PDB file of C-alpha atoms in Angstrom:
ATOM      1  CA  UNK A  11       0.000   0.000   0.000  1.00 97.00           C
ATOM      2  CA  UNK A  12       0.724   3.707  -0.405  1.00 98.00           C
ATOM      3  CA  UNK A  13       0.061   6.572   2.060  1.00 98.00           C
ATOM      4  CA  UNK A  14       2.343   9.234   3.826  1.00 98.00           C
ATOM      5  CA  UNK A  15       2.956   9.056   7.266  1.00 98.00           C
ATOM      6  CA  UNK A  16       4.333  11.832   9.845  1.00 96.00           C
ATOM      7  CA  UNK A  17       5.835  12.398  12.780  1.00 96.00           C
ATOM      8  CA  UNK A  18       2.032  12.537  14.259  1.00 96.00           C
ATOM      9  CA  UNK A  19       1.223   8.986  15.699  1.00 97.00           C
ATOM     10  CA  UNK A  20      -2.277   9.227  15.985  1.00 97.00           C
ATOM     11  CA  UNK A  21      -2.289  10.279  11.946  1.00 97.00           C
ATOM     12  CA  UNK A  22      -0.584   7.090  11.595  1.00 98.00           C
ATOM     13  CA  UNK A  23      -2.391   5.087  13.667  1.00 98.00           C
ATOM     14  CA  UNK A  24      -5.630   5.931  11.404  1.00 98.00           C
ATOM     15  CA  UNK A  25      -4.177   5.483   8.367  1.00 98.00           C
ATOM     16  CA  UNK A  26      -3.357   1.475   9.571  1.00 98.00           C
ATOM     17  CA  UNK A  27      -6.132   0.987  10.926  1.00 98.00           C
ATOM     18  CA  UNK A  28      -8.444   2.557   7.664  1.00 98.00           C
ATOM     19  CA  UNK A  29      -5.916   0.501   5.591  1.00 98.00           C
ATOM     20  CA  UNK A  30      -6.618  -2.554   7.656  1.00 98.00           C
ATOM     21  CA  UNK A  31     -10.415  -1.976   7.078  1.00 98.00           C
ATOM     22  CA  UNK A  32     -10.458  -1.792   3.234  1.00 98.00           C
ATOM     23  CA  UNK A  33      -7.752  -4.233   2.983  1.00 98.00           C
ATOM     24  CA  UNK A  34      -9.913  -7.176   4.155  1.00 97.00           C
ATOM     25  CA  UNK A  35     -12.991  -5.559   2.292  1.00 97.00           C
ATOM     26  CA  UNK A  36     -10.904  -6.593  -0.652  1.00 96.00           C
ATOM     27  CA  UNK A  37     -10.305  -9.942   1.239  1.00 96.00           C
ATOM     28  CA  UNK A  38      -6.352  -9.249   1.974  1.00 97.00           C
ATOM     29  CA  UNK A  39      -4.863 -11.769   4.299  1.00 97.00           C
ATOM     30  CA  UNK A  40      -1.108  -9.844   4.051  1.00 98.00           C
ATOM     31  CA  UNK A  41      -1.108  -5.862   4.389  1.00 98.00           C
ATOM     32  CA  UNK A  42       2.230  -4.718   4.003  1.00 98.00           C
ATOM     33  CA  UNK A  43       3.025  -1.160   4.876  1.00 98.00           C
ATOM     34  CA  UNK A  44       5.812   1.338   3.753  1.00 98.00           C
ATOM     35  CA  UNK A  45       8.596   1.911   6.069  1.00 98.00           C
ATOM     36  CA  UNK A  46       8.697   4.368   8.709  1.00 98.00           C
ATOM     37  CA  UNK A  47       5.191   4.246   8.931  1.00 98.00           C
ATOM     38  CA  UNK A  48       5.052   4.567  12.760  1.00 98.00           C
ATOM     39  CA  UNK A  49       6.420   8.112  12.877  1.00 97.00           C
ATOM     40  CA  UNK A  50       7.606   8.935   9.224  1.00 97.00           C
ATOM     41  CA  UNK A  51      10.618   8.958   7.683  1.00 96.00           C
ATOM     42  CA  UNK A  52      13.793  11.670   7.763  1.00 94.00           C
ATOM     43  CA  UNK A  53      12.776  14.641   6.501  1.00 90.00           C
ATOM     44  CA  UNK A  54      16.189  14.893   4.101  1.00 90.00           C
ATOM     45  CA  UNK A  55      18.479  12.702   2.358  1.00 85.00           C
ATOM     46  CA  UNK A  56      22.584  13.545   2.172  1.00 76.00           C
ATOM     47  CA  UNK A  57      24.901  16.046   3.982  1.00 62.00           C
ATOM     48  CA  UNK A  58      22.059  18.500   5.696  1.00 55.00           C
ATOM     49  CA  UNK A  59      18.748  18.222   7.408  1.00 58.00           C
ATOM     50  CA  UNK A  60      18.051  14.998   9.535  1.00 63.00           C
ATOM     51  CA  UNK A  61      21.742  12.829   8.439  1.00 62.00           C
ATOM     52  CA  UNK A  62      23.779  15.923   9.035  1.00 52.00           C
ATOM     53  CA  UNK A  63      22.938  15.392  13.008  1.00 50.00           C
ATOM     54  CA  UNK A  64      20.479  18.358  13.544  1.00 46.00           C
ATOM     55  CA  UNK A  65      19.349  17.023  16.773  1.00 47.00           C
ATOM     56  CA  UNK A  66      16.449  14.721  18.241  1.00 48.00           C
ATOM     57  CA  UNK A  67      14.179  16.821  17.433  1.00 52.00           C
ATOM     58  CA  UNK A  68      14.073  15.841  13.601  1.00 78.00           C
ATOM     59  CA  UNK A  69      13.917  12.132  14.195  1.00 90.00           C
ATOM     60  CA  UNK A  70      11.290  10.060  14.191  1.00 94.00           C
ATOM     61  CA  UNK A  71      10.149   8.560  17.457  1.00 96.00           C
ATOM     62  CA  UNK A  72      12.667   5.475  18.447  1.00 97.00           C
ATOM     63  CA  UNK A  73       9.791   2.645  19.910  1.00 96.00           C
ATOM     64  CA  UNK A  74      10.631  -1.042  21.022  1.00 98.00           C
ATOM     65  CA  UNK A  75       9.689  -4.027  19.209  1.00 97.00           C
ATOM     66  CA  UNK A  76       8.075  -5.296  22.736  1.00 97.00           C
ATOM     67  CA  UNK A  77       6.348  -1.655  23.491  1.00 97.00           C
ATOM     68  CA  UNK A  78       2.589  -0.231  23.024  1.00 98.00           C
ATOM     69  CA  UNK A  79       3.332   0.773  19.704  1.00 98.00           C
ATOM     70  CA  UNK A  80       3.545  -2.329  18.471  1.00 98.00           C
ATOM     71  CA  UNK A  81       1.113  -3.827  20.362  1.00 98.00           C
ATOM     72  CA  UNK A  82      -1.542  -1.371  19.250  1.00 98.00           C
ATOM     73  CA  UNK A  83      -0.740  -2.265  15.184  1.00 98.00           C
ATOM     74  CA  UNK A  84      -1.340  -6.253  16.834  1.00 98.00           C
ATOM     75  CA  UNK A  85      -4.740  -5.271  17.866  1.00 98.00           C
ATOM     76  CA  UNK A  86      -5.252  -3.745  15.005  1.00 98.00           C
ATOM     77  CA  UNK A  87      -3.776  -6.487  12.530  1.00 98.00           C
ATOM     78  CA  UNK A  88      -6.669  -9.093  14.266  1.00 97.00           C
ATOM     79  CA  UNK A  89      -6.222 -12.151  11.830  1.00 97.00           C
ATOM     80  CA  UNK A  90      -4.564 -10.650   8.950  1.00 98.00           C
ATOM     81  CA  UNK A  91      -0.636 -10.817   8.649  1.00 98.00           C
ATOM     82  CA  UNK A  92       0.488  -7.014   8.617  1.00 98.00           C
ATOM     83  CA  UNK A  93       4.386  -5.912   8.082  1.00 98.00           C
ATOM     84  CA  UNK A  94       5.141  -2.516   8.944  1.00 98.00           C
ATOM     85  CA  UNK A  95       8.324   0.152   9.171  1.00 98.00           C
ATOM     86  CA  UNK A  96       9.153   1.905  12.001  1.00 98.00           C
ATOM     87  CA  UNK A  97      12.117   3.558  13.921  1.00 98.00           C
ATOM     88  CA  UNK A  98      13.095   0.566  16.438  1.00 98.00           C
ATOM     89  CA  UNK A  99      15.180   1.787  20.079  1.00 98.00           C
ATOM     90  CA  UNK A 100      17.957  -0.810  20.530  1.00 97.00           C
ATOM     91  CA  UNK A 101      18.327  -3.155  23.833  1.00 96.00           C
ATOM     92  CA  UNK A 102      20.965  -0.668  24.983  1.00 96.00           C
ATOM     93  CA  UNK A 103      17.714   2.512  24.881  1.00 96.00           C
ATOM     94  CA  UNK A 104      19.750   4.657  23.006  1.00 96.00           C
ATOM     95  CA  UNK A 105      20.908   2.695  19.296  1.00 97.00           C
ATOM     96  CA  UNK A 106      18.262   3.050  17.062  1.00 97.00           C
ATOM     97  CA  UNK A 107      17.850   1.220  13.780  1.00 98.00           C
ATOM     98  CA  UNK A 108      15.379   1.767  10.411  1.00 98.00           C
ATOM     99  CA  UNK A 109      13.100  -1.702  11.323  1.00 98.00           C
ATOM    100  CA  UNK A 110       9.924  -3.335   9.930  1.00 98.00           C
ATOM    101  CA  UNK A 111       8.319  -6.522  12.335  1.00 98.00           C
ATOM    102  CA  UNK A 112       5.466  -8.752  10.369  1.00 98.00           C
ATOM    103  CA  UNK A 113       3.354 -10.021  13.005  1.00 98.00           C
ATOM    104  CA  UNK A 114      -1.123 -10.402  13.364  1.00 98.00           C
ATOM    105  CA  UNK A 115      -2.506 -10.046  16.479  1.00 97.00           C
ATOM    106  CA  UNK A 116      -1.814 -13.036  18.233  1.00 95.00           C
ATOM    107  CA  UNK A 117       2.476 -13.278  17.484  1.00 97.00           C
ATOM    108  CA  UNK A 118       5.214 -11.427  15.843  1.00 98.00           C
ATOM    109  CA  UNK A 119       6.653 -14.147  13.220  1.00 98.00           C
ATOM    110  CA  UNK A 120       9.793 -12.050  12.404  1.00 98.00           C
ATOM    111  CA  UNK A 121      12.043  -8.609  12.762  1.00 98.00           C
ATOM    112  CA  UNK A 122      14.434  -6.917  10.438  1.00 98.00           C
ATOM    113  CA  UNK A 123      17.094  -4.059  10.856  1.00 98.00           C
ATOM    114  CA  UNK A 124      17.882  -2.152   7.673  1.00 98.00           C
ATOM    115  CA  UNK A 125      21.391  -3.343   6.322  1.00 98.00           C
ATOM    116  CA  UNK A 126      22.420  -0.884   3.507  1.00 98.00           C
ATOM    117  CA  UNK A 127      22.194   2.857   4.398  1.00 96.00           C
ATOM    118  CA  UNK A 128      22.112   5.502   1.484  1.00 93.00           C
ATOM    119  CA  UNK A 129      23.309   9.209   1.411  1.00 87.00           C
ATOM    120  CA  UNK A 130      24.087   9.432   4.897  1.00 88.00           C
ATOM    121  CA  UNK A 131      21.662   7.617   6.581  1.00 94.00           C
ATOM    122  CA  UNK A 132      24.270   5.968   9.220  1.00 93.00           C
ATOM    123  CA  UNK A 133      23.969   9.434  10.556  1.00 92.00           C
ATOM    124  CA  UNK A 134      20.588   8.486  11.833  1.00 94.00           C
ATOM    125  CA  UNK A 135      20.445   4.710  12.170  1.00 96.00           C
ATOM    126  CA  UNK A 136      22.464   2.049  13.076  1.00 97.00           C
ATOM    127  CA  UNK A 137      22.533  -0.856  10.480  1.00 97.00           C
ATOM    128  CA  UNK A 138      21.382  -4.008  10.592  1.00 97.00           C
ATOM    129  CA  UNK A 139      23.401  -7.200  10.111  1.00 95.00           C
ATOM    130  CA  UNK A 140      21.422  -9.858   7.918  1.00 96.00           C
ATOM    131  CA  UNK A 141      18.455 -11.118   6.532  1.00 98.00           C
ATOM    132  CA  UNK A 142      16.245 -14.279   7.586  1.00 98.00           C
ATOM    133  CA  UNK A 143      12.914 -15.759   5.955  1.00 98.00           C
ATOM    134  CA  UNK A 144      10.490 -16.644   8.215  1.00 98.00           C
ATOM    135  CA  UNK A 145       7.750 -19.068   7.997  1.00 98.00           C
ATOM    136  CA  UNK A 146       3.900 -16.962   8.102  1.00 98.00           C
ATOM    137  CA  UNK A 147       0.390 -17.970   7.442  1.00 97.00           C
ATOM    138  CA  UNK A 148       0.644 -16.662   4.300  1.00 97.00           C
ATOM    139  CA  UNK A 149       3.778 -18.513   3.320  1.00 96.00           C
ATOM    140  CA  UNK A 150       7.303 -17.797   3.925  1.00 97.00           C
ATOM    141  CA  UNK A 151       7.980 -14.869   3.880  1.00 98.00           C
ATOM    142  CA  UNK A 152      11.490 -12.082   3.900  1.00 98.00           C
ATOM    143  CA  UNK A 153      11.926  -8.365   4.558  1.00 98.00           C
ATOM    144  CA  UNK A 154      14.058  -5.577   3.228  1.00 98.00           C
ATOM    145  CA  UNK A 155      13.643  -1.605   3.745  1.00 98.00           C
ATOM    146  CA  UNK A 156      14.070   0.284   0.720  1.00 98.00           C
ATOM    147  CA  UNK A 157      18.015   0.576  -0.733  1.00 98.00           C
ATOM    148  CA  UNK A 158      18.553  -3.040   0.460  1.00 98.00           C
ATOM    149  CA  UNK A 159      16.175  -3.530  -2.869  1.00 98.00           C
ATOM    150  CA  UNK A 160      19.545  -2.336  -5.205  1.00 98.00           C
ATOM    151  CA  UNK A 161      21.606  -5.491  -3.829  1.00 97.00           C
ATOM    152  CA  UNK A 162      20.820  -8.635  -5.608  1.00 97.00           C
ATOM    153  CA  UNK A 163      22.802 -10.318  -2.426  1.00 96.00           C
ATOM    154  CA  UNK A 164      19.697  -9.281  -0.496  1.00 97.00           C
ATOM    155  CA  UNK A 165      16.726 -10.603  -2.060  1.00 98.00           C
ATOM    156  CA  UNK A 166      19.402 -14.466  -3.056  1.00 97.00           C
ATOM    157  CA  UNK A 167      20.404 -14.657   0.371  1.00 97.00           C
ATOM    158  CA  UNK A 168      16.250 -14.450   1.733  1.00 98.00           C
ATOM    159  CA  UNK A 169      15.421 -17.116  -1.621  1.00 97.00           C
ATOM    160  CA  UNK A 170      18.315 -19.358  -0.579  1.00 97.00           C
ATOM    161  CA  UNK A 171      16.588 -19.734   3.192  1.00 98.00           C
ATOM    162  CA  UNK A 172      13.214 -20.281   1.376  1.00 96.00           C
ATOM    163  CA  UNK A 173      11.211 -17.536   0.876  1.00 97.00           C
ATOM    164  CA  UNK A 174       8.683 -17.618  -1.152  1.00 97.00           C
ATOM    165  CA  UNK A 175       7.476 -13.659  -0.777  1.00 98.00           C
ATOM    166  CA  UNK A 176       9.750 -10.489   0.169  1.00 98.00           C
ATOM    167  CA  UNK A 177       8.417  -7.474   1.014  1.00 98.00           C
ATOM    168  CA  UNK A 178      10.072  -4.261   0.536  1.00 98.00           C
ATOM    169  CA  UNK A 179       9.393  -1.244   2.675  1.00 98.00           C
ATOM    170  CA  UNK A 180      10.363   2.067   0.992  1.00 98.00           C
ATOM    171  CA  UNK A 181      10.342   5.817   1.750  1.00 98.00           C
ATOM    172  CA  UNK A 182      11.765   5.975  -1.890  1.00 97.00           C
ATOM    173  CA  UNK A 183      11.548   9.952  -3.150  1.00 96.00           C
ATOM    174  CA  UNK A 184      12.034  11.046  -6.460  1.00 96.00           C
ATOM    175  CA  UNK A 185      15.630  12.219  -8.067  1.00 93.00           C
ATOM    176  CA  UNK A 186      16.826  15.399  -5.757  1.00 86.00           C
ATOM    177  CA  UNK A 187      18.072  17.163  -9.491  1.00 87.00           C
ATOM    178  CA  UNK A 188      16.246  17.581 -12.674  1.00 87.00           C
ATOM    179  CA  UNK A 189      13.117  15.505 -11.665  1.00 85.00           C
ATOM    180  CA  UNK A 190      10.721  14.202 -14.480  1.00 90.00           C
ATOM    181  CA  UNK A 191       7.703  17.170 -14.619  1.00 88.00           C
ATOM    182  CA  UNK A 192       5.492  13.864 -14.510  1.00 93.00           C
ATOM    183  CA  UNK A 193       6.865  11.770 -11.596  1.00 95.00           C
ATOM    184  CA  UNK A 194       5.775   8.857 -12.837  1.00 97.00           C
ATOM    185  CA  UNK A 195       8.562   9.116 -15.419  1.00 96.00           C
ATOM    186  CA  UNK A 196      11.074  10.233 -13.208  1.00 97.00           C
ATOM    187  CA  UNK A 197      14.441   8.623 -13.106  1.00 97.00           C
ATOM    188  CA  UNK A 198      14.262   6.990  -9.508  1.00 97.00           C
ATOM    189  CA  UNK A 199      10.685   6.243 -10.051  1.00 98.00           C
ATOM    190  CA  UNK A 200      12.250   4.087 -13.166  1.00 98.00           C
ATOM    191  CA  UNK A 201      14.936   2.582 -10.683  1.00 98.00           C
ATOM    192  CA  UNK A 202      12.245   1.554  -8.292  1.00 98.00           C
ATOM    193  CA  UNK A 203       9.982  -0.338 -10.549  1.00 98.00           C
ATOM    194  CA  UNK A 204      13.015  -1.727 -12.566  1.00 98.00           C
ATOM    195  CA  UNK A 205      14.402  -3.036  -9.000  1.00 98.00           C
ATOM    196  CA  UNK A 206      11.071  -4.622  -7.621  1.00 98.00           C
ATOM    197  CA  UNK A 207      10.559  -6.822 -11.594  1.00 98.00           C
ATOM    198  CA  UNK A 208      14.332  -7.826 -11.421  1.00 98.00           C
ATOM    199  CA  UNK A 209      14.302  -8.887  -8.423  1.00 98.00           C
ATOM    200  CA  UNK A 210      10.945 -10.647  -8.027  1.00 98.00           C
ATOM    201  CA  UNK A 211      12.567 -12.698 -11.367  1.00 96.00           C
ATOM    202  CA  UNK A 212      16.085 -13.104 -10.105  1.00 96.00           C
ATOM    203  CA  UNK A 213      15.239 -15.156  -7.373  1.00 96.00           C
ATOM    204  CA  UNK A 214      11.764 -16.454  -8.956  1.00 96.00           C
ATOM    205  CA  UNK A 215       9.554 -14.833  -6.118  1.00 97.00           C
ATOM    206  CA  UNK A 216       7.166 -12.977  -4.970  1.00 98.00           C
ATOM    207  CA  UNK A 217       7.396  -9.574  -4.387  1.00 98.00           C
ATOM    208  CA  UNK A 218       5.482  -6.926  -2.701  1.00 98.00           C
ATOM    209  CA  UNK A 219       6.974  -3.737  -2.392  1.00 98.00           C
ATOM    210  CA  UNK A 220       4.929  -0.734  -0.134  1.00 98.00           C
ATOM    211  CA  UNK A 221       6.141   2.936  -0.498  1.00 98.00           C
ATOM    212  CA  UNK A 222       5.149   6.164   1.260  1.00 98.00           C
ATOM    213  CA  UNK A 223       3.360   8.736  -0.908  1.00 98.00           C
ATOM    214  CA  UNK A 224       3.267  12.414  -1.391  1.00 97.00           C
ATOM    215  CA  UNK A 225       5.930  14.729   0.767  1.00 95.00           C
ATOM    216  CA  UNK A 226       7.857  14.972   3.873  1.00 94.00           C
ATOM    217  CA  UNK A 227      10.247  17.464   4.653  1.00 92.00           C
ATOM    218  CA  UNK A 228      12.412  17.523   1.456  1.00 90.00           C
ATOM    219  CA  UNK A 229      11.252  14.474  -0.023  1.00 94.00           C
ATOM    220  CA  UNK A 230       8.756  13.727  -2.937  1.00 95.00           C
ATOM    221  CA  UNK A 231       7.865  10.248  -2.711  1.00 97.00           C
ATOM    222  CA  UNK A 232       6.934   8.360  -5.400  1.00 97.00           C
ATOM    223  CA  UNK A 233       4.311   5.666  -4.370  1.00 98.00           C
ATOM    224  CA  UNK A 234       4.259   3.170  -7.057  1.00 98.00           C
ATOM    225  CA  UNK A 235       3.539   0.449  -4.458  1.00 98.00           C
ATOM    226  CA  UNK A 236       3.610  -3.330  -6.034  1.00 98.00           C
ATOM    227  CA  UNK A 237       2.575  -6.963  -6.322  1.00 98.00           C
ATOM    228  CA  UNK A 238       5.142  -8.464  -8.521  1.00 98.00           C
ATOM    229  CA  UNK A 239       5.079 -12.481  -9.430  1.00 97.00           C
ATOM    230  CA  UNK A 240       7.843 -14.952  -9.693  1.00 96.00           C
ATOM    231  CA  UNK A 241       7.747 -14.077 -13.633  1.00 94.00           C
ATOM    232  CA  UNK A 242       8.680 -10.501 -13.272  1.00 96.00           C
ATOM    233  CA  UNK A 243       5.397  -9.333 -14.161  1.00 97.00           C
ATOM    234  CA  UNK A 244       3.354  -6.477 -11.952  1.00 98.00           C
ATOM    235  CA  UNK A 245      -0.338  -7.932 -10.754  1.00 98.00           C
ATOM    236  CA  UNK A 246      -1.467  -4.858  -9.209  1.00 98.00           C
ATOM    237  CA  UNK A 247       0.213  -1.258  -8.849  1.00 98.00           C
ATOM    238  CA  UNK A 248      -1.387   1.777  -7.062  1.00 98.00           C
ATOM    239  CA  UNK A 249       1.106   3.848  -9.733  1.00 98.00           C
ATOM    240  CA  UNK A 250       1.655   7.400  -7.814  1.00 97.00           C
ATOM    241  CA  UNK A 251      -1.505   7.823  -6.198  1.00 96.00           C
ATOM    242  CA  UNK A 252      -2.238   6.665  -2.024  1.00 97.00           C
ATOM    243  CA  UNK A 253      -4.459   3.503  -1.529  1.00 97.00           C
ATOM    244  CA  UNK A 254      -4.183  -0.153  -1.905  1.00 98.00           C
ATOM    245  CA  UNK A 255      -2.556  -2.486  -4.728  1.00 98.00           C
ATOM    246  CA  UNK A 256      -4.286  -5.837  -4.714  1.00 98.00           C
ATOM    247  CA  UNK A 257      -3.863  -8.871  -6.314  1.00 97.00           C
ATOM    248  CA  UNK A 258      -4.804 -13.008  -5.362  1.00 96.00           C
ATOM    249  CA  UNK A 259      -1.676 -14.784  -5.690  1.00 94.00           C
ATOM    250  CA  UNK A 260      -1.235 -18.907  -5.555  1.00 94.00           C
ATOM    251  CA  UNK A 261       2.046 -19.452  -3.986  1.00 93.00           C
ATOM    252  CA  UNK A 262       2.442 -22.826  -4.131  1.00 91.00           C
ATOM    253  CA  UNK A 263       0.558 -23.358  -7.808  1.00 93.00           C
ATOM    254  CA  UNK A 264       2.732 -20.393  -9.297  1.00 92.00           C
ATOM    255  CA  UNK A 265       6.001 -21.636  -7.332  1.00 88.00           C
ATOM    256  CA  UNK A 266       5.373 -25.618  -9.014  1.00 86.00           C
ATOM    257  CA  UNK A 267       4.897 -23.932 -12.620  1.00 88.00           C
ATOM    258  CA  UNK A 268       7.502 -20.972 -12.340  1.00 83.00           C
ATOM    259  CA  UNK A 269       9.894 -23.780 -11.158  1.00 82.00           C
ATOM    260  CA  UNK A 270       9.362 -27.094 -13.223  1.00 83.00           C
ATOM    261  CA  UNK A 271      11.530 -25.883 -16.159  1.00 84.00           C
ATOM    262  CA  UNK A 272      14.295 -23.465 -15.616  1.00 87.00           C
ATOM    263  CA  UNK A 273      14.948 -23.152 -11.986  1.00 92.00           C
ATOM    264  CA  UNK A 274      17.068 -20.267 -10.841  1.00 91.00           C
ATOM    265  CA  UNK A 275      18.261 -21.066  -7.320  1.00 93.00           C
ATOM    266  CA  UNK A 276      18.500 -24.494  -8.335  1.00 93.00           C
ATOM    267  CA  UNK A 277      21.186 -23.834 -11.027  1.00 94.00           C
ATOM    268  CA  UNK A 278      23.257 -21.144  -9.624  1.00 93.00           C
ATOM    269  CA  UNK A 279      26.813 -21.746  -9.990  1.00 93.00           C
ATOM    270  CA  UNK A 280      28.343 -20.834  -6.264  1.00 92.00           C
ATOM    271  CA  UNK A 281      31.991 -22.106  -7.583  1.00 91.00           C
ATOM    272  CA  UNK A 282      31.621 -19.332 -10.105  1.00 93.00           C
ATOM    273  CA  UNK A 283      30.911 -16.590  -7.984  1.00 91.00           C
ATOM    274  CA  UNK A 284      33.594 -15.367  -5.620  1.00 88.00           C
ATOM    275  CA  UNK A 285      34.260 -12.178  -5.940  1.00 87.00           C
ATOM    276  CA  UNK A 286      30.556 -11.710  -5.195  1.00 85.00           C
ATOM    277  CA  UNK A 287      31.386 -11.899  -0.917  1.00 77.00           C
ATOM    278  CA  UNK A 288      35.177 -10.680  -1.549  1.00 81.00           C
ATOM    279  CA  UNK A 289      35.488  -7.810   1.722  1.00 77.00           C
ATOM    280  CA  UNK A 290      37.499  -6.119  -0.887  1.00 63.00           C
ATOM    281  CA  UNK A 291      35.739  -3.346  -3.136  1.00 62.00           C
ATOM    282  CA  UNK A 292      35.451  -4.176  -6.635  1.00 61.00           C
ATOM    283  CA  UNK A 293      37.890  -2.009  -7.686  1.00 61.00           C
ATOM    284  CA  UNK A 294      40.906  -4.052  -5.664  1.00 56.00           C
ATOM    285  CA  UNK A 295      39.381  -6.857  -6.709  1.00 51.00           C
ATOM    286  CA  UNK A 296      40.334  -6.345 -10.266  1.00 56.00           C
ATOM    287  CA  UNK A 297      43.420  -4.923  -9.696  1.00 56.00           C
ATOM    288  CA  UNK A 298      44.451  -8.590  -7.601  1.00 53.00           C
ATOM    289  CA  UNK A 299      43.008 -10.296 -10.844  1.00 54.00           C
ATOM    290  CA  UNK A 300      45.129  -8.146 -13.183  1.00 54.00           C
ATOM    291  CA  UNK A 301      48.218  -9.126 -11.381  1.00 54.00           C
ATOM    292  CA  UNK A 302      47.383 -13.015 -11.007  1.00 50.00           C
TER     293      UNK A 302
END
């Protein structure tokens, strides 16, 4: 789904909770929100604003996975599996990290900590460390927040533990320079789309990817919120506008037809790929292969 979310909770809190409604109207058993949607997003991206360190103030609130936040989205979730962003205080009360939890109102089936931090958001968030599939009502299912949706590594290392959807949480904004008059055309509203097909393909999965909508602070985001099947191809798209994108999927139909022919995961060549976890950056990594 699309909508914008603030700094105001109880804004928030409506918006999930009017989502949840029309969500199983339309018979939804998975919502999945964008991220940050308990307390919205930074209000800049790069060297100023909220990641040049302008103070508490800016940030989003910090809440814990085991606090009433969360516990107010699980009595709000009832029966239907919901994932959701928000800013997540560490164990030590003072680290916080860019998170999303997927839970319904009786458990929380799985966390995640955002791993790869663009234009300066370390200056806000600690990262995260990994990724793990979890097994849901729904199917098994991974998470990733936004930029982690530019690292094929990602989305293979959640298909090699067996997921058979991955959500993606984004507060993805337009391009900062020379934006498209029509946003829809705009260059990082390309990149996003591009990413969410590639990757839903790659790994023969699929995909549901939830962005915020309209502005916050400096950012114009850019919606375009997804349900993408194993094939690549978009089922339902809410395109720039706020509101739901819908679509009945059969995972385990789809997975036993995507998969009886050619068979990504199953013919990966591991021996062949190397450099792929080298610690070194590509760069020495070709230089130690021109002097072999």
């Amino acid at each position: 789904m699309s909508a914008n979310f603030t700094r105001d909770l109880e804004q928030n809190f409506a918006v999930v909770e009017q989502t949840l409604a029309d969500a199983r109207a339309a018979g939804a058993r998975l919502v999945v929100f964008p991220e940050a949607s308990i307390g919205g997003y930074l209000s800049s991206l790069g060297n100023h604003g909220d990641t040049a360190g302008a103070g508490p103030r800016s940030l989003p609130p910090a809440v814990r996975l085991d606090g009433p936040e969360i516990a107010r989205v699980q009595a709000l979730a009832g029966d239907t599996v919901v994932v959701i962003g928000f800013c997540e205080l560490g164990e030590d009360g003072v680290t916080r990290y860019n998170a999303a939890v997927c839970l319904d109102g009786t458990r929380v089936y799985g966390s995640y900590r955002k791993v790869h931090q663009p234009l300066g958001e370390g200056a806000s968030y600690a990262a995260g460390g990994g990724y793990e599939a979890f097994d849901t009502p729904v199917g098994r299912l991974g998470m990733q927040i936004c930029y982690d949706k530019a690292f094929p590594e990602a989305a293979r290392v959640l298909a090699l533990d067996g997921a058979e959807i991955i959500v993606s949480l984004s507060a993805w904004p337009a391009a900062r320079t020379a934006t498209a008059q029509n946003l829809q055309e705009d260059r990082w509203t390309y990149r996003f789309n591009l990413f969410d097909s590639a990757r839903a393909l790659d790994n023969q999965v699929f995909w549901i990817a939830s962005n915020q909508s309209g502005t916050f602070g400096s950012l114009r985001y850019v919606a375009n919120s997804k349900v993408v099947d194993p094939g690549g191809n978009v089922l339902a798209t809410t395109l720039l506008g706020a509101g739901l994108a819908v679509a009945e999927i059969d995972v385990e139909g789809t997975f036993r037809a995507m998969r009886a022919g050619m068979f990504h995961l199953r013919d990966r060549r591991p021996d062949a790929y190397g450099p792929v976890t080298a610690l070194a950056s590509p760069t020495t990594v070709r230089r130690e292969h021109a002097h072999a």
